[in-house]
Coordinates of C-alpha atoms and ligand atoms in Angstrom, one line a residue:
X1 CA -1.7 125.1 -85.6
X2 CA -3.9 128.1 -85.3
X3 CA -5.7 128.8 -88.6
X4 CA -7.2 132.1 -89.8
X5 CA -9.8 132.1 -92.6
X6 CA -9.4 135.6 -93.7
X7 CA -13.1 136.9 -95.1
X8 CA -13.3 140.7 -96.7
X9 CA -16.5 142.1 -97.2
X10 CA -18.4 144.9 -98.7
X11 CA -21.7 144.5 -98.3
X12 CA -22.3 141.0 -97.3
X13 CA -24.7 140.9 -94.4
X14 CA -26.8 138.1 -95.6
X15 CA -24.0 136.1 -96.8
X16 CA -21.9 136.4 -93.8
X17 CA -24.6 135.0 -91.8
X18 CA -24.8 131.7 -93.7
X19 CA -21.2 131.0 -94.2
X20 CA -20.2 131.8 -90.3
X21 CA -23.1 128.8 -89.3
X22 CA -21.9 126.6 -91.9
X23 CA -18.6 126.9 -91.1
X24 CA -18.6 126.9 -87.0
X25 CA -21.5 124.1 -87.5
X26 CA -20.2 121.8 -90.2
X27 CA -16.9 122.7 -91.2
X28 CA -14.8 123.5 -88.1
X29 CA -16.0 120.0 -86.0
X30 CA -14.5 117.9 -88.0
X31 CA -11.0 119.7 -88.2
X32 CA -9.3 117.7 -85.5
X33 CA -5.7 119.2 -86.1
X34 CA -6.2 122.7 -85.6
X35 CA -7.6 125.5 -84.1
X36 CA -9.7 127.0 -86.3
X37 CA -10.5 131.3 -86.1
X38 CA -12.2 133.2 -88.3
X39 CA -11.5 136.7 -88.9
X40 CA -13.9 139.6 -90.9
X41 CA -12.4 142.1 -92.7
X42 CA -14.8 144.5 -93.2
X43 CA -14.7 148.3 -94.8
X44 CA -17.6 149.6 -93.0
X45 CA -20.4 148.2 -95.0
X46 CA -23.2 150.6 -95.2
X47 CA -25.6 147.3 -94.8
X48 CA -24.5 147.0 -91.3
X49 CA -22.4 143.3 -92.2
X50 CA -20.6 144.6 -89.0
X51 CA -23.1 144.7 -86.8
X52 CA -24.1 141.2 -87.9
X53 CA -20.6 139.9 -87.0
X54 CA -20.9 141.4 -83.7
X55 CA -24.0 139.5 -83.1
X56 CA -22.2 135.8 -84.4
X57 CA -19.1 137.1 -82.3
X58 CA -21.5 136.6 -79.4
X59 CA -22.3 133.2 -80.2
X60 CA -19.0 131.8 -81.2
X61 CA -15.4 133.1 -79.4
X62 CA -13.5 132.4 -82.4
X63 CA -14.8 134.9 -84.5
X64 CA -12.9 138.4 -84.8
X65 CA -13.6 141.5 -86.7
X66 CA -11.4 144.4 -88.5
X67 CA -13.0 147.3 -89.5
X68 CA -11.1 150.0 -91.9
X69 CA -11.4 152.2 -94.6
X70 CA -12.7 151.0 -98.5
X71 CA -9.5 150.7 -100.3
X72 CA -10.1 147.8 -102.2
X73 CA -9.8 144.0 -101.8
X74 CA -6.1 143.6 -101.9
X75 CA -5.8 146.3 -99.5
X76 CA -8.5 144.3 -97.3
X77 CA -6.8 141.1 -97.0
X78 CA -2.8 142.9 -96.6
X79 CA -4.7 144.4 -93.3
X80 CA -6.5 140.7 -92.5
X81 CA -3.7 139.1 -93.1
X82 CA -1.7 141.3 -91.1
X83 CA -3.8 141.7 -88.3
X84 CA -4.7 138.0 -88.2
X85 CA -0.6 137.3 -87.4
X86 CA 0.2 140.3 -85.1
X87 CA -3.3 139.9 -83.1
X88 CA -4.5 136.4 -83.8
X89 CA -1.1 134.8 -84.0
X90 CA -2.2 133.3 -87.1
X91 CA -0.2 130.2 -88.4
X92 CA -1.9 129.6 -91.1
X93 CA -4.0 132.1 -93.3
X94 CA -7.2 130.9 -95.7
X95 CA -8.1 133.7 -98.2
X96 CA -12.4 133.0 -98.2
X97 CA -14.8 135.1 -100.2
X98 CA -18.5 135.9 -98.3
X99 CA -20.3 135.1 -100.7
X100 CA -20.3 131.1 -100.7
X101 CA -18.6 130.8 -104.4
X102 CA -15.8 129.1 -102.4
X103 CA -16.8 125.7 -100.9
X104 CA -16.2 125.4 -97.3
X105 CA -16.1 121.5 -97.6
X106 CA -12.7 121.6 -99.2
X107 CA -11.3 123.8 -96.5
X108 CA -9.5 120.7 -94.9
X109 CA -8.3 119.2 -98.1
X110 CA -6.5 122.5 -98.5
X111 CA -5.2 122.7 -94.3
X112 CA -3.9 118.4 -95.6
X113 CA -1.6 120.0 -98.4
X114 CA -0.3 122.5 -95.7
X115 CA 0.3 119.8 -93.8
X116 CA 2.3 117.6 -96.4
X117 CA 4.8 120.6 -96.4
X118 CA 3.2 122.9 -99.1
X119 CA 3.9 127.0 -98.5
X120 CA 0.8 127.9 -100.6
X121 CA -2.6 126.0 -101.6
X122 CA -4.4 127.5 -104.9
X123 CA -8.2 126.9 -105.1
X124 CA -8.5 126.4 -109.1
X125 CA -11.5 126.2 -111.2
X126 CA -9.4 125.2 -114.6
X127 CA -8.1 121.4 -113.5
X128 CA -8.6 118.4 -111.9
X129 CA -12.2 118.7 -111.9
X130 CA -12.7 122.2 -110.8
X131 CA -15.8 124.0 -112.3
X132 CA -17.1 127.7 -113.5
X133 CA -20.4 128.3 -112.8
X134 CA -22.5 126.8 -115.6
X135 CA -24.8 129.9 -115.6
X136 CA -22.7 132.4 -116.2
X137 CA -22.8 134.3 -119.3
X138 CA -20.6 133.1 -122.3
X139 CA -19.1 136.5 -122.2
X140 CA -18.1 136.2 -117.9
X141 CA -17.0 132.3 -119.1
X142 CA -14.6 133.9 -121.9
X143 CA -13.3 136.3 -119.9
X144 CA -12.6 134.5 -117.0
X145 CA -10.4 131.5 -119.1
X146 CA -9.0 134.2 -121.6
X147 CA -8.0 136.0 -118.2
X148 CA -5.9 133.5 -116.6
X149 CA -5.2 132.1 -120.4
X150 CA -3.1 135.6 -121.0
X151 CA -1.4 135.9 -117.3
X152 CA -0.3 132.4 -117.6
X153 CA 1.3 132.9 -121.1
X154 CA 3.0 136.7 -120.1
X155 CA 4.0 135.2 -116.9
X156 CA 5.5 132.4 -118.1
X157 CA 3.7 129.9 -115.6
X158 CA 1.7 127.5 -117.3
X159 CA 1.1 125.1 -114.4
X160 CA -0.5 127.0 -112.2
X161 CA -3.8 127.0 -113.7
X162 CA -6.0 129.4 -111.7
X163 CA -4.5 132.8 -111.0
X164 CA -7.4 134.8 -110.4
X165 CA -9.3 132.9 -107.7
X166 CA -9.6 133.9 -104.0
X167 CA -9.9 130.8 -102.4
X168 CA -6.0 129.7 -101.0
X169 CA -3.8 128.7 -97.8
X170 CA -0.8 130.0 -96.7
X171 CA 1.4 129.6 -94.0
X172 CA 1.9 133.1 -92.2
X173 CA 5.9 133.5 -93.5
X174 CA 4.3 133.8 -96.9
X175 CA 2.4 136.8 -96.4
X176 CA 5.0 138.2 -94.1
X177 CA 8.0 137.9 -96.5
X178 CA 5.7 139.5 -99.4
X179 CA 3.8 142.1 -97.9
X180 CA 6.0 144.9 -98.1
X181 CA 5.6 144.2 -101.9
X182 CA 1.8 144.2 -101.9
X183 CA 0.6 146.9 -100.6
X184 CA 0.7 148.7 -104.2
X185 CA -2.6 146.4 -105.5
X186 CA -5.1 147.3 -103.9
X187 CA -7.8 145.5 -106.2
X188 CA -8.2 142.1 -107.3
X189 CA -4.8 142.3 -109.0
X190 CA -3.8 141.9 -105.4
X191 CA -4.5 137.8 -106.3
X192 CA -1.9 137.4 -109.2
X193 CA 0.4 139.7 -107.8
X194 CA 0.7 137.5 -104.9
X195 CA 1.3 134.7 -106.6
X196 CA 3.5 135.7 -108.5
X197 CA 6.0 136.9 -106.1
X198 CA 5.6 133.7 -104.3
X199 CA 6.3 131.3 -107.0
X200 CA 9.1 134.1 -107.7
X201 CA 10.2 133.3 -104.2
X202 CA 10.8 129.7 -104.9
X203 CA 7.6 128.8 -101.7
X204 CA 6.0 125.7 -102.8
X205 CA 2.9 125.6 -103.8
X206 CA 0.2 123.1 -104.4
X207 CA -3.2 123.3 -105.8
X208 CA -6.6 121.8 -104.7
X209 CA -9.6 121.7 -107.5
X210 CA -13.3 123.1 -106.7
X211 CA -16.5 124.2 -108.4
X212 CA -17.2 127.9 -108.1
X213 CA -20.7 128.9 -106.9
X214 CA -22.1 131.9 -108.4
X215 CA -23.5 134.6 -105.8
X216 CA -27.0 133.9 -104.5
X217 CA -27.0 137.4 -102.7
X218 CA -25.7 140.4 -103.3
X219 CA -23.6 142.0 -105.8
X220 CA -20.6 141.2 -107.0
X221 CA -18.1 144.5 -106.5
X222 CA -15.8 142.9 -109.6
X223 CA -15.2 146.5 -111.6
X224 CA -14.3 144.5 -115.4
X225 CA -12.5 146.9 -117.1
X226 CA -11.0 148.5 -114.4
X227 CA -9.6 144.9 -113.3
X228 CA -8.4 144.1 -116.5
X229 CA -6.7 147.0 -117.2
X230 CA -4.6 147.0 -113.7
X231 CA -4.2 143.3 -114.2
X232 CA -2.5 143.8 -117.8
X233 CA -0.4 146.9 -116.7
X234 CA 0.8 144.5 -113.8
X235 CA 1.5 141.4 -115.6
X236 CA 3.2 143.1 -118.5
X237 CA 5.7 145.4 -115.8
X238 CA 6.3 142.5 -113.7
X239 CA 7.4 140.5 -116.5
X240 CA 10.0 142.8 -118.3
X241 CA 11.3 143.5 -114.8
X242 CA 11.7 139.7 -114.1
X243 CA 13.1 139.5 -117.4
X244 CA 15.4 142.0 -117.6
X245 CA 16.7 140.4 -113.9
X246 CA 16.1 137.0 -114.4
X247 CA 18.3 133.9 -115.6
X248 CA 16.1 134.2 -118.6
X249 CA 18.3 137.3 -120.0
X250 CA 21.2 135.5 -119.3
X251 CA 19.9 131.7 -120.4
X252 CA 19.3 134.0 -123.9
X253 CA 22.8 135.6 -124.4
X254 CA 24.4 132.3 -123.5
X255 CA 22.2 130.6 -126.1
X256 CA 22.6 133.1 -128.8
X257 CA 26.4 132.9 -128.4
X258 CA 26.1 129.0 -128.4
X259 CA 24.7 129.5 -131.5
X260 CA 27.4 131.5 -132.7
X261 CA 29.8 128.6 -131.4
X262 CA 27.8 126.2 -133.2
X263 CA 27.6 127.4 -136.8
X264 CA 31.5 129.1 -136.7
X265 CA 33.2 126.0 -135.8
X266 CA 31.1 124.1 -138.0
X267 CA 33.0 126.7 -140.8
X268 CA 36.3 125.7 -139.0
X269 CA 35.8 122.0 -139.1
X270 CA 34.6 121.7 -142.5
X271 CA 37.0 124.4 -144.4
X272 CA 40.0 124.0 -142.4
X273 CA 40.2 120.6 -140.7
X274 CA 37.7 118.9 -143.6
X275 CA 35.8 116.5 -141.5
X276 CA 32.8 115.5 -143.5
X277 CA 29.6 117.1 -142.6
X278 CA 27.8 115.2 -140.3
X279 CA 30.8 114.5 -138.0
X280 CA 31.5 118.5 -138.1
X281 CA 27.9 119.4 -137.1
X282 CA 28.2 116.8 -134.3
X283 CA 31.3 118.3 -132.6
X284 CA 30.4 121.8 -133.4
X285 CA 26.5 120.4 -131.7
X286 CA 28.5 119.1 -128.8
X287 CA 31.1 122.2 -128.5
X288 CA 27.7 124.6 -128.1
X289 CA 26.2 122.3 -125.7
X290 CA 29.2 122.3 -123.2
X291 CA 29.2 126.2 -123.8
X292 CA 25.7 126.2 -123.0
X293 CA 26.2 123.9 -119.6
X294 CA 28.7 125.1 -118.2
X295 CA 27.5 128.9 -118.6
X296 CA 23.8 128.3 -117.7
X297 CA 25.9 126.3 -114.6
X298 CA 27.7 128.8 -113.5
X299 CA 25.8 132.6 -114.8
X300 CA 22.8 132.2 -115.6
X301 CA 21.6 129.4 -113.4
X302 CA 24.2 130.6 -110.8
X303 CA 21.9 130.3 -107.4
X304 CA 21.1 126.9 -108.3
X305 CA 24.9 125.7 -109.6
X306 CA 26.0 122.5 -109.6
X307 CA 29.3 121.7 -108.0
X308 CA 28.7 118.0 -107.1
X309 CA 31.4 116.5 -110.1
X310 CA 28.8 113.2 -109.5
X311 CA 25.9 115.4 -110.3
X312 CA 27.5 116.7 -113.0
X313 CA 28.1 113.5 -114.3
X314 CA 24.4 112.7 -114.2
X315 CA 23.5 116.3 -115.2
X316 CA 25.1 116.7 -118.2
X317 CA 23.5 114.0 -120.5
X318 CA 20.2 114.9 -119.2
X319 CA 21.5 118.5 -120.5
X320 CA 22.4 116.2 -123.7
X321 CA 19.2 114.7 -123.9
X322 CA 17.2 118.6 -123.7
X323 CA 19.1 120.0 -126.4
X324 CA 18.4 117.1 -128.5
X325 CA 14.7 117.8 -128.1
X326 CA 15.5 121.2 -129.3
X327 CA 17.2 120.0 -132.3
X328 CA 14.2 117.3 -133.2
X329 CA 11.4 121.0 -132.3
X330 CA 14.1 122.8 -134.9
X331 CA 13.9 119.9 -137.6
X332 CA 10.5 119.4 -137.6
X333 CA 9.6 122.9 -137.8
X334 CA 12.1 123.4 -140.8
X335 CA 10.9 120.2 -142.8
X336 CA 6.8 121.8 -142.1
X337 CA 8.5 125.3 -143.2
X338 CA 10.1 123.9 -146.4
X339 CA 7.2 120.7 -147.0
X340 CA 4.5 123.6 -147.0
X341 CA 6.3 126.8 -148.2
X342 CA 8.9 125.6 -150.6
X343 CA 12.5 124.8 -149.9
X344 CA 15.0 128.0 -150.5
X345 CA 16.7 130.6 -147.8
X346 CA 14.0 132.4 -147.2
X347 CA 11.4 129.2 -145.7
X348 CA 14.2 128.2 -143.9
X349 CA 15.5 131.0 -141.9
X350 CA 12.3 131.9 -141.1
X351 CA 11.3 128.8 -140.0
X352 CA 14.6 128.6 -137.9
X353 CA 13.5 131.6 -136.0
X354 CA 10.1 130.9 -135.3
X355 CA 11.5 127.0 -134.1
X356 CA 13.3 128.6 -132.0
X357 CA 11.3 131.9 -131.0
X358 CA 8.2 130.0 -130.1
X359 CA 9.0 126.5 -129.2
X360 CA 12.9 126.1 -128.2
X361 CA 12.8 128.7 -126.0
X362 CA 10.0 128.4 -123.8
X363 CA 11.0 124.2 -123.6
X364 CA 14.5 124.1 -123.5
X365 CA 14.2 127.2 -120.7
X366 CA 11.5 125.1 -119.0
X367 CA 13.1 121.9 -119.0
X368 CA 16.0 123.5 -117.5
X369 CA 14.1 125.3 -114.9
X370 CA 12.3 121.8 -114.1
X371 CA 14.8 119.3 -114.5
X372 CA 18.1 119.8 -114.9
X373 CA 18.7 123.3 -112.1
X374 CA 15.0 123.0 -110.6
X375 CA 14.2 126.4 -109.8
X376 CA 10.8 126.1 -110.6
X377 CA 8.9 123.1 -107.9
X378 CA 6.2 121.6 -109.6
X379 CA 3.9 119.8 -107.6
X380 CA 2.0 117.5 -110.4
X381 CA 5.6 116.8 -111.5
X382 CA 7.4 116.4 -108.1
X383 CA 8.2 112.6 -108.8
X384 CA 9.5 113.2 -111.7
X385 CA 11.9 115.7 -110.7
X386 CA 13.2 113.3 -108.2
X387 CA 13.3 111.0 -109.9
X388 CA 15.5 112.5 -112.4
X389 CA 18.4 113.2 -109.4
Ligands
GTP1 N1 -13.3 144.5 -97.2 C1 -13.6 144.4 -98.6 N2 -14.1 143.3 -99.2 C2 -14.3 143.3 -100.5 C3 -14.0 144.4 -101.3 N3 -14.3 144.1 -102.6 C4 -14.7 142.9 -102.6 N4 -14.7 142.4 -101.3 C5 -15.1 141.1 -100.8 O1 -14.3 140.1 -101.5 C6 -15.1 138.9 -101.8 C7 -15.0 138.7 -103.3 O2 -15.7 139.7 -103.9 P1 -16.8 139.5 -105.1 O3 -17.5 140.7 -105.5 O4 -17.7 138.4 -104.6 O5 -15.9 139.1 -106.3 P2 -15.9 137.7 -107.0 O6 -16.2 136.6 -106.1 O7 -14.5 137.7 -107.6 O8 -17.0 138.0 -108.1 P3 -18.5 137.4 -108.2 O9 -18.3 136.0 -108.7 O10 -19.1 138.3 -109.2 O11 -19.1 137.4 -106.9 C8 -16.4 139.1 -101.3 O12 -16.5 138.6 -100.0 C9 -16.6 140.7 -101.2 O13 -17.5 141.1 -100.2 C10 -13.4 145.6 -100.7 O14 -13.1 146.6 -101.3 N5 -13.2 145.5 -99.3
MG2 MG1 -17.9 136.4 -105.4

């Protein structure tokens, strides 16, 4: 397949140089599968990094350039990208800063996970061995974990766990289903927007782990507070609108009036039919659980319903099996609550709703996002998902 490793710069003349040798010399000779392009996406550096491309572009035919106007990084890499499949006939894009913070070594680890069928290849710095410079300053260390720390927890996404990075694969269709949607980030929110709508989009992606080289020349063109604030105002938008459209609305009201199932024909059985306690809260358990399957089945896990009456079969005790984690998370916060706090109305109710706000939530809604519908494809948990059916 033809491969495109997509470079912006600003500003990057010396850079440029070294990474264009190392790649053509080093990298690109031992990638026997594909045809390997480079493309530079430049904004008219005032340094002249153009005119140093032309001079490489001499030496090696696979090189291309894309001059434009300074709009930004993300606005840099939609007209790469775009360019690299309507005049390149890319099939597969690399994102790859100038700078050498990315390691070209790696590029055919990520081209193998493209190969094993994955839509999308993350770089990350946060797992599996991947690395932060150790010379960067506590502060840039802080903000860089606390940064992907807080978009992981808004956006709900906890195994991805570098969001911010630059260095990824795609397969063309990627970038072509999502562009229309990213031309509004035209910074580095541009990275985490991306993302997002993919995962959003159900394309699977897979990450590879790498140490992060700081900059040995030239600047870096990272604005701090103007990133963070357009990262924040995107993550927080995109979230309530996902929310307000997503099965998670629907996973809630379904639950809340499970609850209400549970606890009134607990009433019912006690006061009316008088089966002793424990038997009640079983069938009342039970009675909200069906509720709860069959209307996540059908509403608000509706794209992903199961018809299969086999599947069903082996669905619903896994289903079973998750709510009985939530009621072991709702017990254990309620005997801490009472244990520490003292045992009356208040301790417990509150302790209730923070069981539920902060842990049955996110795992019951996870679990059933992983396991039981599998909207969500996780590759570090791939066999298990098969190998629950
Ligand atoms: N074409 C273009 N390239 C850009 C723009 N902003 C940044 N880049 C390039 O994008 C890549 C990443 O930018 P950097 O400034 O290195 O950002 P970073 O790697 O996140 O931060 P540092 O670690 O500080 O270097 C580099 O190759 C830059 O030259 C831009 O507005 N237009
Ligand atoms: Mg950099």
């Amino acid at each position: 397949m033809r491969v495109v490793i997509v470079i912006p710069t600003y500003n990057e003349k010396g850079n440029i140089e070294r990474l264009i040798n190392i790649l053509e010399e080093e990298i690109f000779p031992k990638i026997k599968k594909h045809q390997m392009y480079i493309l530079v996406v430049d904004d008219n550096s005032p340094d002249d990094t153009s005119g140093e491309v032309r001079k490489l572009m001499k030496k090696w035919k696979n090189i291309d350039l894309n001059l434009g106007e300074k709009l930004g990084l993300g606005a840099a890499y939609v007209r790469g990208m775009s360019y690299a499949i309507e005049k390149m006939n890319a099939d597969i894009l690399l994102e790859f800063d100038a700078d050498l913070s990315h390691d070209p070594k790696k590029i055919p680890e990520f081209l193998e996970k493209i190969d094993e069928g994955f839509d999308m290849v993350i770089g990350t710095r946060y797992s599996g061995g991947g690395s932060i410079p150790k010379n960067w300053g506590i502060n840039r260390k802080i903000q860089s974990i606390i940064g992907n720390l807080i978009v992981k927890t808004i956006l709900m996404r906890f195994w991805i766990h570098d969001w911010t990075g630059g260095f990824r694969a795609l397969r063309s269709e990627v970038f072509s289903k999502e562009k229309k949607e990213l031309t509004a980030f035209r910074g580095y929110t541009f990275q985490v927007s991306f993302l997002h709508k993919v995962l959003r989009d159900g394309f699977k992606v897979a990450e590879v782990p790498f140490h992060f080289q700081d900059r040995t020349l030239g600047k870096s063109k990272i604005v701090p507070t103007e990133y963070v604030v357009d990262l924040l105002r995107y993550v927080i938008t995109a979230r309530i609108i996902e929310l307000y459209h997503s099965p998670f609305m629907k996973y809630a009201v379904t639950g809340f009036i499970g609850y209400l199932i549970n606890s009134i024909t607990l009433e019912i059985f006690s006061e009316w039919f008088l089966i002793a306690p424990f038997f009640a809260a079983a069938f009342s358990s039970e009675l909200s659980i069906v509720w709860n399957f069959i209307v996540n089945n059908f509403w608000a896990f509706g794209k992903h319903r199961i018809t299969n009456p086999w599947k069903i079969l082996l669905k619903f005790p896994q289903f079973n099996l998750v709510s009985i984690g939530s009621v072991v998370i709702i017990s254990t916060v309620v005997f801490l609550g009472t244990h520490l706090f003292g045992n009356n109305t208040f301790v417990r109710q509150v302790s209730l709703v923070i069981a539920i706000a902060l842990f049955v939530i996110p795992y019951s809604y996870s679990m059933y996002n992983i396991f039981i519908w599998k909207r969500w494809h996780i590759s570090s948990l791939s066999w298990l998902q098969k190998l629950v059916g």
